[in-house]
Amino acid sequence: MKMRFWTCGAWMVAALAWGGGCGDDDGGSSARNEANGDSTGTQTAGQTTNGVGQATNAPAQTTNAPPAATNKAISVTGTYAYKKETMVLKQSGNAITGTVVVAGFVQDPANPVQLPVPVVGSVDALGIVELQELLHYPLNPAKDYVIEKVGSFADANTLVLNVLKGQAPHTQTWIRTK
């Protein structure tokens, strides 16, 4: 025992400061391992040997996988109502076509609008719907403009669209009627 002490005695101060020891014959290392939750006397990866606590350097696991959604699960086809407007949409893949009619709309005979108003758009794999209402003035094409809307389904029959361009920004909640 004395020989072992003199053999590692010079290193004992440095080893204890580093967290090591001279061996298990002094009982200190086993006691430290038990304090760290290891009753077998062996040190497990990530444990400190000073009995203060456990530390691990394992990185947290994260994933950057996109949500599993496809446009096959999202059906935009149907008839929708919003205030006095009725919108009929048809979907083919991610492309959308349709029309919008406003009940009680009175045409200006000098500048009539093509009715019903054509709608084009798309739906992506995450369910984001983009629609454009194409307002055409056949007698005055310089007045033509587009109303741009973007949104998604709040549930299977409720399409919430935000108007971004062509009208004052506002939110429209369209309810599928059939």
PDB file of C-alpha atoms in Angstrom:
ATOM      1  CA  MET A   1       0.000   0.000   0.000  1.00  0.00           C
ATOM      2  CA  LYS A   2       2.807   2.397   0.844  1.00  0.00           C
ATOM      3  CA  MET A   3       4.512   1.592  -2.408  1.00  0.00           C
ATOM      4  CA  ARG A   4       1.355   2.308  -4.332  1.00  0.00           C
ATOM      5  CA  PHE A   5       0.949   5.592  -2.416  1.00  0.00           C
ATOM      6  CA  TRP A   6       4.477   6.657  -3.292  1.00  0.00           C
ATOM      7  CA  THR A   7       3.981   5.529  -6.896  1.00  0.00           C
ATOM      8  CA  CYS A   8       0.953   7.640  -7.513  1.00  0.00           C
ATOM      9  CA  GLY A   9       1.355  10.037  -4.587  1.00  0.00           C
ATOM     10  CA  ALA A  10       3.046  12.650  -6.751  1.00  0.00           C
ATOM     11  CA  TRP A  11       0.135  12.507  -9.124  1.00  0.00           C
ATOM     12  CA  MET A  12      -2.565  12.290  -6.480  1.00  0.00           C
ATOM     13  CA  VAL A  13      -3.086  16.061  -6.118  1.00  0.00           C
ATOM     14  CA  ALA A  14      -3.318  16.552  -9.875  1.00  0.00           C
ATOM     15  CA  ALA A  15      -5.540  13.493 -10.328  1.00  0.00           C
ATOM     16  CA  LEU A  16      -7.943  14.546  -7.586  1.00  0.00           C
ATOM     17  CA  ALA A  17      -8.123  18.043  -9.011  1.00  0.00           C
ATOM     18  CA  TRP A  18      -8.893  16.521 -12.406  1.00  0.00           C
ATOM     19  CA  GLY A  19     -11.461  14.182 -10.874  1.00  0.00           C
ATOM     20  CA  GLY A  20      -9.528  10.947 -10.890  1.00  0.00           C
ATOM     21  CA  GLY A  21      -7.899   8.947  -8.109  1.00  0.00           C
ATOM     22  CA  CYS A  22      -5.274   6.334  -7.531  1.00  0.00           C
ATOM     23  CA  GLY A  23      -7.561   3.351  -7.633  1.00  0.00           C
ATOM     24  CA  ASP A  24     -10.480   1.618  -6.007  1.00  0.00           C
ATOM     25  CA  ASP A  25      -8.492   0.115  -3.134  1.00  0.00           C
ATOM     26  CA  ASP A  26      -8.969   3.273  -1.056  1.00  0.00           C
ATOM     27  CA  GLY A  27     -12.785   3.033  -1.370  1.00  0.00           C
ATOM     28  CA  GLY A  28     -13.169   6.677  -2.385  1.00  0.00           C
ATOM     29  CA  SER A  29     -13.789   6.025  -6.034  1.00  0.00           C
ATOM     30  CA  SER A  30     -16.539   3.471  -5.333  1.00  0.00           C
ATOM     31  CA  ALA A  31     -18.180   5.830  -2.875  1.00  0.00           C
ATOM     32  CA  ARG A  32     -18.109   8.618  -5.446  1.00  0.00           C
ATOM     33  CA  ASN A  33     -19.622   6.336  -8.097  1.00  0.00           C
ATOM     34  CA  GLU A  34     -22.399   5.305  -5.699  1.00  0.00           C
ATOM     35  CA  ALA A  35     -23.090   8.977  -4.966  1.00  0.00           C
ATOM     36  CA  ASN A  36     -23.491   9.440  -8.697  1.00  0.00           C
ATOM     37  CA  GLY A  37     -26.090   6.672  -8.911  1.00  0.00           C
ATOM     38  CA  ASP A  38     -23.786   3.782  -9.887  1.00  0.00           C
ATOM     39  CA  SER A  39     -23.893   1.054  -7.253  1.00  0.00           C
ATOM     40  CA  THR A  40     -21.580  -1.252  -9.205  1.00  0.00           C
ATOM     41  CA  GLY A  41     -18.517   0.893  -8.630  1.00  0.00           C
ATOM     42  CA  THR A  42     -17.996   1.569 -12.334  1.00  0.00           C
ATOM     43  CA  GLN A  43     -18.159   5.001 -13.801  1.00  0.00           C
ATOM     44  CA  THR A  44     -20.679   5.548 -16.591  1.00  0.00           C
ATOM     45  CA  ALA A  45     -20.245   7.940 -19.482  1.00  0.00           C
ATOM     46  CA  GLY A  46     -21.117  11.525 -18.687  1.00  0.00           C
ATOM     47  CA  GLN A  47     -20.731  11.257 -14.905  1.00  0.00           C
ATOM     48  CA  THR A  48     -18.354  13.369 -12.933  1.00  0.00           C
ATOM     49  CA  THR A  49     -16.280  11.652 -10.276  1.00  0.00           C
ATOM     50  CA  ASN A  50     -16.318  14.395  -7.674  1.00  0.00           C
ATOM     51  CA  GLY A  51     -19.790  13.442  -6.391  1.00  0.00           C
ATOM     52  CA  VAL A  52     -21.190  16.885  -7.194  1.00  0.00           C
ATOM     53  CA  GLY A  53     -23.502  15.901 -10.021  1.00  0.00           C
ATOM     54  CA  GLN A  54     -23.869  14.430 -13.442  1.00  0.00           C
ATOM     55  CA  ALA A  55     -22.976  16.170 -16.661  1.00  0.00           C
ATOM     56  CA  THR A  56     -23.379  14.964 -20.203  1.00  0.00           C
ATOM     57  CA  ASN A  57     -22.151  16.389 -23.435  1.00  0.00           C
ATOM     58  CA  ALA A  58     -24.701  14.590 -25.603  1.00  0.00           C
ATOM     59  CA  PRO A  59     -26.298  17.015 -28.064  1.00  0.00           C
ATOM     60  CA  ALA A  60     -30.064  17.486 -27.964  1.00  0.00           C
ATOM     61  CA  GLN A  61     -31.838  15.638 -30.709  1.00  0.00           C
ATOM     62  CA  THR A  62     -33.752  17.826 -33.128  1.00  0.00           C
ATOM     63  CA  THR A  63     -35.411  17.122 -36.435  1.00  0.00           C
ATOM     64  CA  ASN A  64     -36.058  19.476 -39.295  1.00  0.00           C
ATOM     65  CA  ALA A  65     -38.528  17.232 -41.098  1.00  0.00           C
ATOM     66  CA  PRO A  66     -41.461  19.153 -42.627  1.00  0.00           C
ATOM     67  CA  PRO A  67     -44.973  18.265 -41.520  1.00  0.00           C
ATOM     68  CA  ALA A  68     -46.339  15.261 -43.358  1.00  0.00           C
ATOM     69  CA  ALA A  69     -49.105  16.825 -45.414  1.00  0.00           C
ATOM     70  CA  THR A  70     -50.062  16.548 -49.041  1.00  0.00           C
ATOM     71  CA  ASN A  71     -52.578  18.395 -51.164  1.00  0.00           C
ATOM     72  CA  LYS A  72     -54.330  15.040 -51.747  1.00  0.00           C
ATOM     73  CA  ALA A  73     -55.826  15.422 -48.269  1.00  0.00           C
ATOM     74  CA  ILE A  74     -56.991  18.996 -48.934  1.00  0.00           C
ATOM     75  CA  SER A  75     -60.106  19.337 -51.064  1.00  0.00           C
ATOM     76  CA  VAL A  76     -60.822  22.895 -52.135  1.00  0.00           C
ATOM     77  CA  THR A  77     -63.556  21.927 -54.612  1.00  0.00           C
ATOM     78  CA  GLY A  78     -66.972  23.220 -53.558  1.00  0.00           C
ATOM     79  CA  THR A  79     -69.341  26.173 -53.269  1.00  0.00           C
ATOM     80  CA  TYR A  80     -68.555  28.789 -50.615  1.00  0.00           C
ATOM     81  CA  ALA A  81     -70.495  31.743 -49.187  1.00  0.00           C
ATOM     82  CA  TYR A  82     -69.186  35.014 -47.738  1.00  0.00           C
ATOM     83  CA  LYS A  83     -71.691  37.801 -47.011  1.00  0.00           C
ATOM     84  CA  LYS A  84     -73.434  38.389 -50.391  1.00  0.00           C
ATOM     85  CA  GLU A  85     -70.778  36.551 -52.402  1.00  0.00           C
ATOM     86  CA  THR A  86     -70.829  33.003 -53.700  1.00  0.00           C
ATOM     87  CA  MET A  87     -67.602  31.363 -54.876  1.00  0.00           C
ATOM     88  CA  VAL A  88     -67.474  28.084 -56.777  1.00  0.00           C
ATOM     89  CA  LEU A  89     -64.058  26.404 -56.890  1.00  0.00           C
ATOM     90  CA  LYS A  90     -62.709  23.334 -58.660  1.00  0.00           C
ATOM     91  CA  GLN A  91     -59.370  21.748 -57.876  1.00  0.00           C
ATOM     92  CA  SER A  92     -57.156  19.726 -60.196  1.00  0.00           C
ATOM     93  CA  GLY A  93     -53.963  18.666 -58.405  1.00  0.00           C
ATOM     94  CA  ASN A  94     -52.752  21.878 -56.810  1.00  0.00           C
ATOM     95  CA  ALA A  95     -54.398  24.177 -59.419  1.00  0.00           C
ATOM     96  CA  ILE A  96     -57.663  25.945 -58.581  1.00  0.00           C
ATOM     97  CA  THR A  97     -60.170  27.547 -60.967  1.00  0.00           C
ATOM     98  CA  GLY A  98     -63.577  29.025 -60.287  1.00  0.00           C
ATOM     99  CA  THR A  99     -65.891  31.998 -60.257  1.00  0.00           C
ATOM    100  CA  VAL A 100     -67.335  34.565 -57.843  1.00  0.00           C
ATOM    101  CA  VAL A 101     -70.786  36.159 -58.039  1.00  0.00           C
ATOM    102  CA  VAL A 102     -72.063  38.970 -55.808  1.00  0.00           C
ATOM    103  CA  ALA A 103     -75.806  38.903 -55.184  1.00  0.00           C
ATOM    104  CA  GLY A 104     -77.554  42.189 -55.931  1.00  0.00           C
ATOM    105  CA  PHE A 105     -74.524  43.712 -57.719  1.00  0.00           C
ATOM    106  CA  VAL A 106     -75.663  46.514 -60.057  1.00  0.00           C
ATOM    107  CA  GLN A 107     -73.502  46.950 -63.147  1.00  0.00           C
ATOM    108  CA  ASP A 108     -72.354  50.343 -64.383  1.00  0.00           C
ATOM    109  CA  PRO A 109     -73.506  50.313 -68.035  1.00  0.00           C
ATOM    110  CA  ALA A 110     -70.535  52.492 -69.057  1.00  0.00           C
ATOM    111  CA  ASN A 111     -68.024  50.135 -67.386  1.00  0.00           C
ATOM    112  CA  PRO A 112     -69.532  46.661 -67.057  1.00  0.00           C
ATOM    113  CA  VAL A 113     -67.566  43.938 -65.276  1.00  0.00           C
ATOM    114  CA  GLN A 114     -67.332  40.429 -66.694  1.00  0.00           C
ATOM    115  CA  LEU A 115     -69.621  38.252 -64.601  1.00  0.00           C
ATOM    116  CA  PRO A 116     -69.172  35.844 -63.016  1.00  0.00           C
ATOM    117  CA  VAL A 117     -65.719  37.015 -61.994  1.00  0.00           C
ATOM    118  CA  PRO A 118     -63.105  34.361 -62.896  1.00  0.00           C
ATOM    119  CA  VAL A 119     -60.900  32.980 -60.114  1.00  0.00           C
ATOM    120  CA  VAL A 120     -57.533  31.249 -60.491  1.00  0.00           C
ATOM    121  CA  GLY A 121     -55.222  29.974 -57.808  1.00  0.00           C
ATOM    122  CA  SER A 122     -53.421  27.118 -56.132  1.00  0.00           C
ATOM    123  CA  VAL A 123     -53.171  25.066 -52.952  1.00  0.00           C
ATOM    124  CA  ASP A 124     -49.805  23.814 -51.718  1.00  0.00           C
ATOM    125  CA  ALA A 125     -48.931  20.627 -49.849  1.00  0.00           C
ATOM    126  CA  LEU A 126     -49.365  22.366 -46.474  1.00  0.00           C
ATOM    127  CA  GLY A 127     -52.866  23.629 -47.331  1.00  0.00           C
ATOM    128  CA  ILE A 128     -52.017  27.253 -48.093  1.00  0.00           C
ATOM    129  CA  VAL A 129     -54.589  28.530 -50.585  1.00  0.00           C
ATOM    130  CA  GLU A 130     -53.767  31.420 -52.936  1.00  0.00           C
ATOM    131  CA  LEU A 131     -56.579  32.892 -55.028  1.00  0.00           C
ATOM    132  CA  GLN A 132     -56.777  35.728 -57.512  1.00  0.00           C
ATOM    133  CA  GLU A 133     -60.090  37.226 -58.607  1.00  0.00           C
ATOM    134  CA  LEU A 134     -59.603  38.618 -62.120  1.00  0.00           C
ATOM    135  CA  LEU A 135     -61.811  41.661 -62.613  1.00  0.00           C
ATOM    136  CA  HIS A 136     -62.197  42.366 -66.332  1.00  0.00           C
ATOM    137  CA  TYR A 137     -63.827  45.471 -67.789  1.00  0.00           C
ATOM    138  CA  PRO A 138     -64.543  44.451 -71.407  1.00  0.00           C
ATOM    139  CA  LEU A 139     -65.282  48.038 -72.562  1.00  0.00           C
ATOM    140  CA  ASN A 140     -62.320  49.551 -70.711  1.00  0.00           C
ATOM    141  CA  PRO A 141     -59.449  47.006 -70.243  1.00  0.00           C
ATOM    142  CA  ALA A 142     -57.290  49.724 -68.643  1.00  0.00           C
ATOM    143  CA  LYS A 143     -59.496  49.323 -65.523  1.00  0.00           C
ATOM    144  CA  ASP A 144     -58.779  45.552 -65.178  1.00  0.00           C
ATOM    145  CA  TYR A 145     -57.298  44.534 -61.834  1.00  0.00           C
ATOM    146  CA  VAL A 146     -56.678  41.519 -59.603  1.00  0.00           C
ATOM    147  CA  ILE A 147     -57.783  40.882 -56.028  1.00  0.00           C
ATOM    148  CA  GLU A 148     -55.200  38.653 -54.310  1.00  0.00           C
ATOM    149  CA  LYS A 149     -56.168  36.455 -51.357  1.00  0.00           C
ATOM    150  CA  VAL A 150     -54.133  33.992 -49.277  1.00  0.00           C
ATOM    151  CA  GLY A 151     -55.228  31.725 -46.462  1.00  0.00           C
ATOM    152  CA  SER A 152     -56.008  28.213 -45.300  1.00  0.00           C
ATOM    153  CA  PHE A 153     -58.791  26.026 -43.952  1.00  0.00           C
ATOM    154  CA  ALA A 154     -59.753  26.528 -40.312  1.00  0.00           C
ATOM    155  CA  ASP A 155     -61.651  23.237 -40.577  1.00  0.00           C
ATOM    156  CA  ALA A 156     -62.936  21.036 -43.422  1.00  0.00           C
ATOM    157  CA  ASN A 157     -65.610  23.582 -44.454  1.00  0.00           C
ATOM    158  CA  THR A 158     -64.209  26.962 -43.378  1.00  0.00           C
ATOM    159  CA  LEU A 159     -61.742  28.738 -45.679  1.00  0.00           C
ATOM    160  CA  VAL A 160     -60.180  31.837 -44.105  1.00  0.00           C
ATOM    161  CA  LEU A 161     -58.644  34.195 -46.663  1.00  0.00           C
ATOM    162  CA  ASN A 162     -56.683  37.394 -46.109  1.00  0.00           C
ATOM    163  CA  VAL A 163     -57.097  39.998 -48.854  1.00  0.00           C
ATOM    164  CA  LEU A 164     -53.628  41.287 -49.709  1.00  0.00           C
ATOM    165  CA  LYS A 165     -54.090  43.333 -52.862  1.00  0.00           C
ATOM    166  CA  GLY A 166     -56.847  44.895 -54.974  1.00  0.00           C
ATOM    167  CA  GLN A 167     -59.032  45.825 -51.978  1.00  0.00           C
ATOM    168  CA  ALA A 168     -58.417  47.204 -48.511  1.00  0.00           C
ATOM    169  CA  PRO A 169     -56.699  44.465 -46.460  1.00  0.00           C
ATOM    170  CA  HIS A 170     -59.216  42.414 -44.499  1.00  0.00           C
ATOM    171  CA  THR A 171     -60.040  38.818 -43.590  1.00  0.00           C
ATOM    172  CA  GLN A 172     -62.820  36.835 -45.221  1.00  0.00           C
ATOM    173  CA  THR A 173     -64.323  33.658 -43.757  1.00  0.00           C
ATOM    174  CA  TRP A 174     -65.848  31.549 -46.515  1.00  0.00           C
ATOM    175  CA  ILE A 175     -68.165  28.689 -45.495  1.00  0.00           C
ATOM    176  CA  ARG A 176     -68.502  25.669 -47.784  1.00  0.00           C
ATOM    177  CA  THR A 177     -72.206  25.175 -48.541  1.00  0.00           C
ATOM    178  CA  LYS A 178     -71.837  22.102 -50.769  1.00  0.00           C
TER     179      LYS A 178
END
